[in-house]
Short mmCIF file of C-alpha atoms in Angstrom, two decimals:
data_model
loop_
_atom_site.label_atom_id
_atom_site.label_comp_id
_atom_site.label_asym_id
_atom_site.label_seq_id
_atom_site.Cartn_x
_atom_site.Cartn_y
_atom_site.Cartn_z
CA UNK A 1 18.52 -45.47 14.13
CA UNK A 2 20.66 -43.11 12.34
CA UNK A 3 18.19 -44.60 8.99
CA UNK A 4 15.91 -42.73 10.84
CA UNK A 5 16.89 -39.33 12.68
CA UNK A 6 19.47 -38.47 9.43
CA UNK A 7 16.82 -38.48 6.92
CA UNK A 8 14.43 -36.45 9.01
CA UNK A 9 17.71 -34.21 10.26
CA UNK A 10 18.18 -32.94 5.87
CA UNK A 11 13.31 -32.88 5.99
CA UNK A 12 13.27 -30.55 8.21
CA UNK A 13 17.12 -28.90 7.51
CA UNK A 14 15.23 -28.86 3.92
CA UNK A 15 11.86 -27.49 3.93
CA UNK A 16 13.34 -24.85 6.58
CA UNK A 17 14.83 -23.68 3.65
CA UNK A 18 12.52 -23.60 1.19
CA UNK A 19 10.27 -21.74 3.60
CA UNK A 20 13.27 -19.66 3.48
CA UNK A 21 13.56 -19.16 -0.54
CA UNK A 22 9.73 -19.14 -1.40
CA UNK A 23 8.33 -16.96 1.64
CA UNK A 24 9.26 -13.71 -0.75
CA UNK A 25 6.72 -15.65 -3.23
CA UNK A 26 4.98 -17.54 -0.74
CA UNK A 27 2.09 -14.79 -1.00
CA UNK A 28 2.27 -14.51 -4.36
CA UNK A 29 1.92 -18.38 -4.68
CA UNK A 30 -0.74 -18.15 -2.48
CA UNK A 31 -3.44 -15.57 -4.08
CA UNK A 32 -2.59 -16.82 -7.87
CA UNK A 33 -4.02 -19.94 -6.51
CA UNK A 34 -7.01 -19.28 -4.12
CA UNK A 35 -7.86 -17.25 -7.97
CA UNK A 36 -8.30 -21.05 -9.52
CA UNK A 37 -9.55 -22.81 -6.32
CA UNK A 38 -10.74 -20.04 -4.18
CA UNK A 39 -14.18 -21.80 -3.50
CA UNK A 40 -15.53 -18.23 -1.71
CA UNK A 41 -15.24 -15.47 -3.66
CA UNK A 42 -12.09 -13.62 -2.51
CA UNK A 43 -12.60 -10.69 -0.22
CA UNK A 44 -10.81 -7.54 -0.83
CA UNK A 45 -7.82 -5.69 0.42
CA UNK A 46 -10.26 -2.93 2.56
CA UNK A 47 -8.03 0.19 0.29
CA UNK A 48 -9.56 -1.83 -3.14
CA UNK A 49 -13.57 -0.58 -3.52
CA UNK A 50 -15.45 -0.20 -6.67
CA UNK A 51 -17.46 2.77 -8.23
CA UNK A 52 -17.97 -0.33 -10.89
CA UNK A 53 -21.87 -1.50 -11.08
CA UNK A 54 -22.10 -3.71 -13.60
CA UNK A 55 -23.42 -2.79 -16.61
CA UNK A 56 -25.37 -4.45 -18.96
CA UNK A 57 -25.61 -2.64 -22.19
CA UNK A 58 -24.39 -3.44 -25.28
CA UNK A 59 -21.84 -1.67 -27.59
CA UNK A 60 -24.53 -1.26 -29.86
CA UNK A 61 -27.05 0.78 -27.51
CA UNK A 62 -24.48 3.27 -27.04
CA UNK A 63 -25.27 6.99 -26.72
CA UNK A 64 -22.83 9.23 -28.63
CA UNK A 65 -21.92 10.81 -25.39
CA UNK A 66 -22.21 11.05 -22.12
CA UNK A 67 -21.65 14.07 -19.29
CA UNK A 68 -19.06 14.35 -17.59
CA UNK A 69 -21.96 14.78 -14.31
CA UNK A 70 -22.35 11.09 -15.43
CA UNK A 71 -19.25 9.45 -14.72
CA UNK A 72 -17.65 8.55 -11.20
CA UNK A 73 -14.35 8.77 -10.99
CA UNK A 74 -12.50 6.35 -8.97
CA UNK A 75 -9.69 6.49 -6.88
CA UNK A 76 -6.80 4.77 -6.87
CA UNK A 77 -7.52 1.17 -6.12
CA UNK A 78 -11.12 0.66 -6.84
CA UNK A 79 -12.44 -1.13 -10.06
CA UNK A 80 -14.23 0.98 -12.91
CA UNK A 81 -14.63 -0.72 -14.85
CA UNK A 82 -14.36 -5.16 -16.54
CA UNK A 83 -12.23 -5.97 -20.29
CA UNK A 84 -13.22 -9.09 -22.22
CA UNK A 85 -12.36 -10.65 -25.45
CA UNK A 86 -14.79 -13.92 -26.14
CA UNK A 87 -12.61 -14.84 -28.26
CA UNK A 88 -9.42 -16.01 -26.10
CA UNK A 89 -10.95 -15.43 -22.34
CA UNK A 90 -10.57 -11.88 -21.08
CA UNK A 91 -12.02 -11.54 -18.52
CA UNK A 92 -11.00 -8.77 -15.60
CA UNK A 93 -12.03 -6.34 -13.51
CA UNK A 94 -10.40 -3.08 -13.75
CA UNK A 95 -8.98 -1.08 -11.05
CA UNK A 96 -7.41 3.21 -11.41
CA UNK A 97 -4.16 2.12 -9.89
CA UNK A 98 -1.89 -0.35 -10.69
CA UNK A 99 0.55 -1.53 -7.26
CA UNK A 100 0.98 -5.11 -6.34
CA UNK A 101 -2.23 -4.97 -4.90
CA UNK A 102 -4.29 -3.87 -7.58
CA UNK A 103 -2.25 -6.17 -9.09
CA UNK A 104 -3.27 -8.87 -7.09
CA UNK A 105 -7.26 -8.87 -8.37
CA UNK A 106 -7.36 -7.05 -11.55
CA UNK A 107 -5.80 -5.63 -14.74
CA UNK A 108 -4.89 -2.18 -12.86
CA UNK A 109 -4.63 1.45 -14.82
CA UNK A 110 -1.91 3.62 -14.68
CA UNK A 111 -2.83 7.23 -12.69
CA UNK A 112 -0.95 8.67 -15.84
CA UNK A 113 -3.28 7.08 -18.80
CA UNK A 114 -7.38 8.37 -18.17
CA UNK A 115 -9.86 5.61 -18.94
CA UNK A 116 -12.59 5.20 -21.96
CA UNK A 117 -14.38 8.45 -23.92
CA UNK A 118 -11.52 11.69 -23.31
CA UNK A 119 -9.46 10.40 -25.68
CA UNK A 120 -6.77 10.03 -24.33
CA UNK A 121 -3.81 6.80 -23.47
CA UNK A 122 -5.73 4.30 -21.74
CA UNK A 123 -2.93 1.64 -20.59
CA UNK A 124 -3.49 -1.76 -18.49
CA UNK A 125 -1.45 -3.97 -17.03
CA UNK A 126 -2.03 -7.56 -15.40
CA UNK A 127 0.00 -10.27 -14.41
CA UNK A 128 1.00 -12.85 -17.16
CA UNK A 129 -0.10 -15.89 -15.28
CA UNK A 130 -3.39 -14.93 -14.35
CA UNK A 131 -5.50 -11.48 -15.44
CA UNK A 132 -3.37 -11.56 -19.19
CA UNK A 133 -2.64 -14.93 -19.39
CA UNK A 134 -4.63 -15.38 -21.87
CA UNK A 135 -3.27 -11.69 -23.66
CA UNK A 136 -0.68 -15.09 -25.04
CA UNK A 137 -3.62 -15.93 -27.60
CA UNK A 138 -4.69 -12.66 -28.69
CA UNK A 139 -4.66 -11.32 -32.88
CA UNK A 140 -4.58 -8.30 -35.01
CA UNK A 141 -8.67 -7.92 -35.73
CA UNK A 142 -9.57 -9.17 -31.46
CA UNK A 143 -11.98 -7.77 -30.47
CA UNK A 144 -12.06 -5.65 -27.16
CA UNK A 145 -15.05 -5.01 -24.50
CA UNK A 146 -14.82 -2.29 -22.26
CA UNK A 147 -17.98 -1.82 -19.99
CA UNK A 148 -18.21 0.91 -17.40
CA UNK A 149 -20.82 2.30 -14.77
CA UNK A 150 -20.74 5.04 -18.05
CA UNK A 151 -20.84 2.77 -21.20
CA UNK A 152 -19.66 0.13 -23.27
CA UNK A 153 -17.02 0.76 -25.09
CA UNK A 154 -14.94 -1.54 -28.22
CA UNK A 155 -11.16 -1.94 -28.88
CA UNK A 156 -10.01 -3.22 -32.04
CA UNK A 157 -6.94 -5.10 -31.59
CA UNK A 158 -4.58 -3.27 -33.99
CA UNK A 159 -0.50 -4.58 -33.33
CA UNK A 160 1.19 -6.53 -30.90
CA UNK A 161 5.03 -6.14 -29.89
CA UNK A 162 7.79 -6.90 -27.47
CA UNK A 163 9.94 -3.79 -26.37
CA UNK A 164 11.17 -3.55 -23.59
CA UNK A 165 10.24 -2.34 -20.87
CA UNK A 166 12.16 0.58 -20.04
CA UNK A 167 11.96 1.20 -23.50
CA UNK A 168 9.59 4.66 -23.30
CA UNK A 169 8.58 4.33 -27.13
CA UNK A 170 6.28 1.98 -26.08
CA UNK A 171 3.29 4.34 -25.23
CA UNK A 172 2.52 7.84 -25.43
CA UNK A 173 1.50 9.06 -22.64
CA UNK A 174 0.39 12.51 -24.66
CA UNK A 175 -1.45 11.26 -27.59
CA UNK A 176 -4.78 13.72 -28.35
CA UNK A 177 -5.72 10.05 -29.61
CA UNK A 178 -7.18 7.41 -28.01
CA UNK A 179 -6.22 3.75 -27.78
CA UNK A 180 -5.87 1.11 -25.96
CA UNK A 181 -2.98 -0.36 -24.03
CA UNK A 182 -2.54 -3.20 -22.90
CA UNK A 183 0.74 -5.33 -21.85
CA UNK A 184 2.19 -8.08 -19.36
CA UNK A 185 5.28 -9.67 -18.96
CA UNK A 186 6.97 -11.20 -21.53
CA UNK A 187 7.71 -14.31 -22.44
CA UNK A 188 4.73 -16.59 -20.94
CA UNK A 189 6.10 -19.53 -20.34
CA UNK A 190 9.70 -18.55 -18.86
CA UNK A 191 9.16 -18.81 -14.91
CA UNK A 192 12.81 -18.55 -14.10
CA UNK A 193 13.98 -15.07 -14.28
CA UNK A 194 13.42 -11.27 -14.31
CA UNK A 195 11.63 -11.02 -17.50
CA UNK A 196 12.76 -7.03 -19.37
CA UNK A 197 10.47 -7.92 -21.96
CA UNK A 198 6.73 -7.09 -21.90
CA UNK A 199 4.27 -7.58 -24.45
CA UNK A 200 3.29 -4.59 -25.78
CA UNK A 201 -1.52 -5.28 -27.05
CA UNK A 202 -2.60 -1.64 -28.94
CA UNK A 203 -6.22 -1.50 -30.17
CA UNK A 204 -8.72 1.21 -31.58
CA UNK A 205 -11.11 3.26 -30.43
CA UNK A 206 -14.66 1.57 -32.71
CA UNK A 207 -17.34 2.34 -30.83
CA UNK A 208 -18.38 3.84 -27.55
CA UNK A 209 -19.53 7.51 -26.16
CA UNK A 210 -17.57 9.65 -25.56
CA UNK A 211 -17.44 11.69 -22.72
CA UNK A 212 -18.07 15.47 -22.66
CA UNK A 213 -18.48 18.55 -20.59
CA UNK B 1 19.28 6.74 -10.70
CA UNK B 2 16.60 6.00 -7.78
CA UNK B 3 18.05 9.25 -5.77
CA UNK B 4 17.28 11.49 -8.87
CA UNK B 5 14.07 10.26 -10.72
CA UNK B 6 12.86 11.55 -6.61
CA UNK B 7 13.98 15.13 -6.89
CA UNK B 8 12.87 14.86 -10.86
CA UNK B 9 9.99 13.87 -9.62
CA UNK B 10 9.03 15.91 -6.70
CA UNK B 11 10.15 19.12 -8.19
CA UNK B 12 7.09 17.90 -10.67
CA UNK B 13 5.29 16.81 -8.47
CA UNK B 14 5.40 20.61 -6.60
CA UNK B 15 4.86 21.91 -9.90
CA UNK B 16 1.94 19.34 -10.54
CA UNK B 17 2.60 19.67 -13.78
CA UNK B 18 5.04 19.62 -16.93
CA UNK B 19 4.30 20.07 -20.39
CA UNK B 20 4.36 20.29 -23.42
CA UNK B 21 1.93 24.35 -24.26
CA UNK B 22 -1.73 23.08 -24.57
CA UNK B 23 -3.57 25.83 -24.09
CA UNK B 24 -5.08 25.62 -27.49
CA UNK B 25 -6.16 22.14 -26.72
CA UNK B 26 -9.30 21.75 -24.28
CA UNK B 27 -8.92 18.74 -21.96
CA UNK B 28 -12.33 17.18 -21.00
CA UNK B 29 -12.62 17.84 -17.44
CA UNK B 30 -10.23 21.26 -17.06
CA UNK B 31 -10.85 24.15 -15.79
CA UNK B 32 -10.29 27.33 -17.41
CA UNK B 33 -8.64 28.04 -13.53
CA UNK B 34 -6.87 24.57 -13.44
CA UNK B 35 -5.22 25.30 -17.51
CA UNK B 36 -3.17 27.75 -16.05
CA UNK B 37 -1.31 25.28 -13.94
CA UNK B 38 -1.02 23.48 -17.58
CA UNK B 39 -0.01 26.40 -18.75
CA UNK B 40 2.49 26.91 -16.84
CA UNK B 41 4.31 23.92 -17.05
CA UNK B 42 6.59 24.40 -20.39
CA UNK B 43 8.99 27.29 -18.80
CA UNK B 44 9.19 25.59 -15.68
CA UNK B 45 10.65 23.05 -17.26
CA UNK B 46 12.53 24.89 -19.51
CA UNK B 47 14.30 26.48 -16.56
CA UNK B 48 15.63 22.83 -15.32
CA UNK B 49 16.71 21.87 -18.39
CA UNK B 50 14.79 18.98 -18.40
CA UNK B 51 13.91 18.50 -22.41
CA UNK B 52 9.57 18.53 -22.92
CA UNK B 53 10.33 15.35 -25.03
CA UNK B 54 11.90 13.34 -22.61
CA UNK B 55 10.54 10.20 -20.91
CA UNK B 56 10.58 11.63 -17.60
CA UNK B 57 8.58 14.37 -18.25
CA UNK B 58 5.78 13.05 -19.39
CA UNK B 59 4.87 10.28 -17.33
CA UNK B 60 4.65 13.86 -14.58
CA UNK B 61 2.88 15.42 -17.07
CA UNK B 62 0.64 12.93 -17.89
CA UNK B 63 -0.06 12.41 -14.18
CA UNK B 64 -0.30 15.78 -13.43
CA UNK B 65 -3.69 16.71 -16.41
CA UNK B 66 -4.60 13.28 -15.20
CA UNK B 67 -5.28 14.02 -11.76
CA UNK B 68 -6.56 18.25 -13.04
CA UNK B 69 -9.83 15.61 -14.78
CA UNK B 70 -9.93 14.22 -11.97
CA UNK B 71 -10.73 17.44 -9.33
CA UNK B 72 -12.07 20.41 -9.38
CA UNK B 73 -9.51 22.95 -7.80
CA UNK B 74 -11.16 25.73 -6.24
CA UNK B 75 -8.34 29.10 -7.61
CA UNK B 76 -6.63 28.72 -3.97
CA UNK B 77 -5.88 25.54 -5.17
CA UNK B 78 -4.25 26.38 -7.84
CA UNK B 79 -2.86 29.22 -7.07
CA UNK B 80 -1.18 27.39 -4.24
CA UNK B 81 0.14 24.83 -6.74
CA UNK B 82 0.95 27.27 -8.48
CA UNK B 83 3.99 28.50 -5.35
CA UNK B 84 4.80 24.89 -5.70
CA UNK B 85 5.96 25.10 -8.54
CA UNK B 86 7.25 28.66 -7.90
CA UNK B 87 9.17 28.04 -5.38
CA UNK B 88 10.40 23.36 -5.84
CA UNK B 89 11.44 25.23 -9.76
CA UNK B 90 13.92 27.94 -7.41
CA UNK B 91 14.89 25.78 -4.81
CA UNK B 92 16.68 22.94 -7.96
CA UNK B 93 18.19 26.01 -10.32
CA UNK B 94 19.68 27.41 -6.85
CA UNK B 95 20.90 23.70 -6.57
CA UNK B 96 21.84 23.48 -10.65
CA UNK B 97 23.66 26.08 -9.91
CA UNK B 98 26.02 25.50 -7.73
CA UNK B 99 26.68 22.02 -8.96
CA UNK B 100 27.81 23.88 -12.68
CA UNK B 101 25.20 22.02 -14.23
CA UNK B 102 22.43 22.88 -16.45
CA UNK B 103 19.90 20.11 -16.13
CA UNK B 104 18.20 19.17 -13.43
CA UNK B 105 18.71 15.43 -15.02
CA UNK B 106 22.58 16.60 -14.59
CA UNK B 107 22.85 16.67 -10.56
CA UNK B 108 25.01 14.15 -8.65
CA UNK B 109 23.21 11.67 -6.13
CA UNK B 110 24.18 13.21 -3.64
CA UNK B 111 23.50 16.72 -3.84
CA UNK B 112 19.96 14.66 -5.75
CA UNK B 113 19.24 13.37 -2.57
CA UNK B 114 19.70 16.90 -0.37
CA UNK B 115 17.28 18.44 -2.79
CA UNK B 116 14.96 16.05 -3.09
CA UNK B 117 14.63 16.57 0.94
CA UNK B 118 14.93 20.72 0.80
CA UNK B 119 12.08 20.07 -1.44
CA UNK B 120 9.72 18.05 -0.03
CA UNK B 121 9.35 20.11 2.68
CA UNK B 122 8.81 23.73 0.81
CA UNK B 123 6.68 21.43 -1.71
CA UNK B 124 4.52 19.46 1.11
CA UNK B 125 3.85 23.12 2.94
CA UNK B 126 2.48 24.68 -0.59
CA UNK B 127 0.46 21.55 -1.18
CA UNK B 128 -1.02 21.01 1.45
CA UNK B 129 -3.70 23.73 0.86
CA UNK B 130 -4.04 21.87 -2.52
CA UNK B 131 -4.83 18.55 -0.22
CA UNK B 132 -2.12 17.25 -1.42
CA UNK B 133 0.80 15.49 1.22
CA UNK B 134 4.59 14.37 -0.99
CA UNK B 135 5.63 10.67 0.75
CA UNK B 136 8.37 8.96 0.23
CA UNK B 137 8.97 5.39 0.59
CA UNK B 138 11.60 3.35 1.62
CA UNK B 139 12.35 2.58 -1.07
CA UNK B 140 12.71 6.43 -2.12
CA UNK B 141 9.36 6.08 -4.59
CA UNK B 142 7.28 9.26 -4.17
CA UNK B 143 4.45 9.78 -3.54
CA UNK B 144 1.92 12.51 -3.32
CA UNK B 145 -1.86 11.57 -1.93
CA UNK B 146 -4.03 13.76 -1.21
CA UNK B 147 -6.41 13.82 1.64
CA UNK B 148 -9.12 15.63 1.35
CA UNK B 149 -13.02 13.95 -0.81
CA UNK B 150 -12.16 16.72 -3.76
CA UNK B 151 -12.71 14.19 -6.79
CA UNK B 152 -14.69 14.84 -9.36
CA UNK B 153 -18.93 12.80 -8.79
CA UNK B 154 -17.78 11.64 -6.07
CA UNK B 155 -21.70 12.24 -3.60
CA UNK B 156 -19.62 11.82 -0.93
CA UNK B 157 -16.52 14.02 -1.68
CA UNK B 158 -16.80 15.72 1.73
CA UNK B 159 -18.06 13.37 4.00
CA UNK B 160 -16.05 11.20 3.84
CA UNK B 161 -12.37 11.73 2.18
CA UNK B 162 -11.15 9.14 0.13
CA UNK B 163 -7.44 8.56 -0.40
CA UNK B 164 -5.85 8.70 -3.79
CA UNK B 165 -2.23 8.17 -5.24
CA UNK B 166 -3.24 10.68 -8.25
CA UNK B 167 1.44 11.07 -8.59
CA UNK B 168 3.87 8.54 -8.15
CA UNK B 169 7.64 8.60 -8.92
CA UNK B 170 7.53 4.54 -9.60
CA UNK B 171 7.79 2.90 -13.06
CA UNK B 172 5.19 2.95 -16.32
CA UNK B 173 5.19 0.05 -17.16
CA UNK B 174 5.94 -2.49 -14.40
CA UNK B 175 6.62 -5.74 -13.22
CA UNK B 176 3.77 -8.37 -14.19
CA UNK B 177 5.51 -11.82 -14.53
CA UNK B 178 7.24 -14.29 -11.33
CA UNK B 179 10.70 -14.74 -11.31
CA UNK B 180 10.67 -18.34 -9.40
CA UNK B 181 15.16 -18.47 -9.63
CA UNK B 182 14.83 -19.21 -5.78
CA UNK B 183 12.32 -21.09 -5.64
CA UNK B 184 13.98 -23.84 -8.61
CA UNK B 185 17.71 -23.31 -7.32
CA UNK B 186 15.65 -24.58 -3.43
CA UNK B 187 13.64 -27.19 -4.81
CA UNK B 188 16.87 -28.81 -6.55
CA UNK B 189 19.26 -27.62 -3.59
CA UNK B 190 16.87 -30.35 -1.35
CA UNK B 191 16.21 -32.42 -4.68
CA UNK B 192 19.61 -33.27 -3.96
CA UNK B 193 19.96 -33.31 -0.77
CA UNK B 194 17.00 -35.71 -0.52
CA UNK B 195 19.18 -38.18 -2.65
CA UNK B 196 22.03 -37.92 -1.25
CA UNK B 197 20.83 -39.19 2.08
CA UNK B 198 20.10 -42.22 -0.78
CA UNK B 199 23.57 -42.51 -2.09
CA UNK B 200 24.72 -41.93 1.93
CA UNK B 201 22.23 -44.68 3.82
CA UNK B 202 22.79 -46.92 0.98
CA UNK B 203 26.63 -47.12 1.27
CA UNK B 204 25.88 -47.21 4.63
CA UNK B 205 23.81 -50.09 3.85
CA UNK B 206 21.14 -48.57 6.50
CA UNK B 207 18.72 -50.13 3.22
CA UNK B 208 20.14 -53.47 4.45
CA UNK B 209 17.86 -56.36 6.07
CA UNK B 210 18.37 -57.26 9.54
CA UNK B 211 18.73 -60.99 9.18
CA UNK B 212 16.90 -62.47 12.27
#
């Protein structure tokens, strides 16, 4: 009987240890897995919402200016846009705010940056295992399309850079020129260890309405 | 470091804005009244010995600019924010004088912790008029949350206020990857345990066929 209950005991103990150790990441793994295996649209956290009702417009059809009265500003946790890059397969909803709840369901914008069209820095982040995984093949010259309810914007990748997450020279929050920065953890392949580096992708605005008073 | 960030965020949250002088630069969506807050910030930063070129300064200034661009503030609310800035700065300066330092960033952890508590109370009182509540979470993160529906262009603003985090002491650059170290280690341990079971079982002849 020893060769029956001994392996069983070890199995139970092993699963117990496994559960205790992976409990903090089970949620993450489940959410990541649900992104590719879910058969139904995932339910959003009740704190998340949306002011983005889609935009079928093309970059060529955009006006030069749009009034602030036509801009439905998002609050923290609200989706306000969709960002895509056809060549690399990037397609992510964009939320205002960048906490863990938001990063589970899309790309998050740092609240010290702002929306497209305001002539300021737009700083987006997303997980390198989900929405920003395509960034590993992004190149200078790639076109990013950023759709919002009030306009369709185009940005062109000017350069990429690998920097430490504490390196504040990677971005200029007070820049008086519109720039889109997308960042994610780097490297993409490494699964072990907390990543301290980030891949920063810098994009210049090439089209889209300017928001005016 | 955490406490330093906490106090820096509370003082700067009370000020709402810390910036280089931007009086000549008209930001979209910022009224002349709201601009007063942005214009008053550099002097407060100088009083606290916080360089306007510092990353911490720019982090909170940019959040404040985003806030005033996003929200319409009345004259009373602007006055409330300016008063909060004055009171928070005064609290910090008192602590700095007691500690004998010339910069807020030079205060030790214990002093910063004490200052955080006192500033939170002072700032909350003043910022209530602006509709902002300052919260300090268990991990030390400081956030300013609006509870009034003052968001511009929101047709439901006056009826169903939305909660909006408008300022936060969290890092600018977030963690956007997974660390599977624990998983890998435990998986390896389990595999090793199972292998050990197999070796022990084999040595004890548990897999040996019993002759009839």
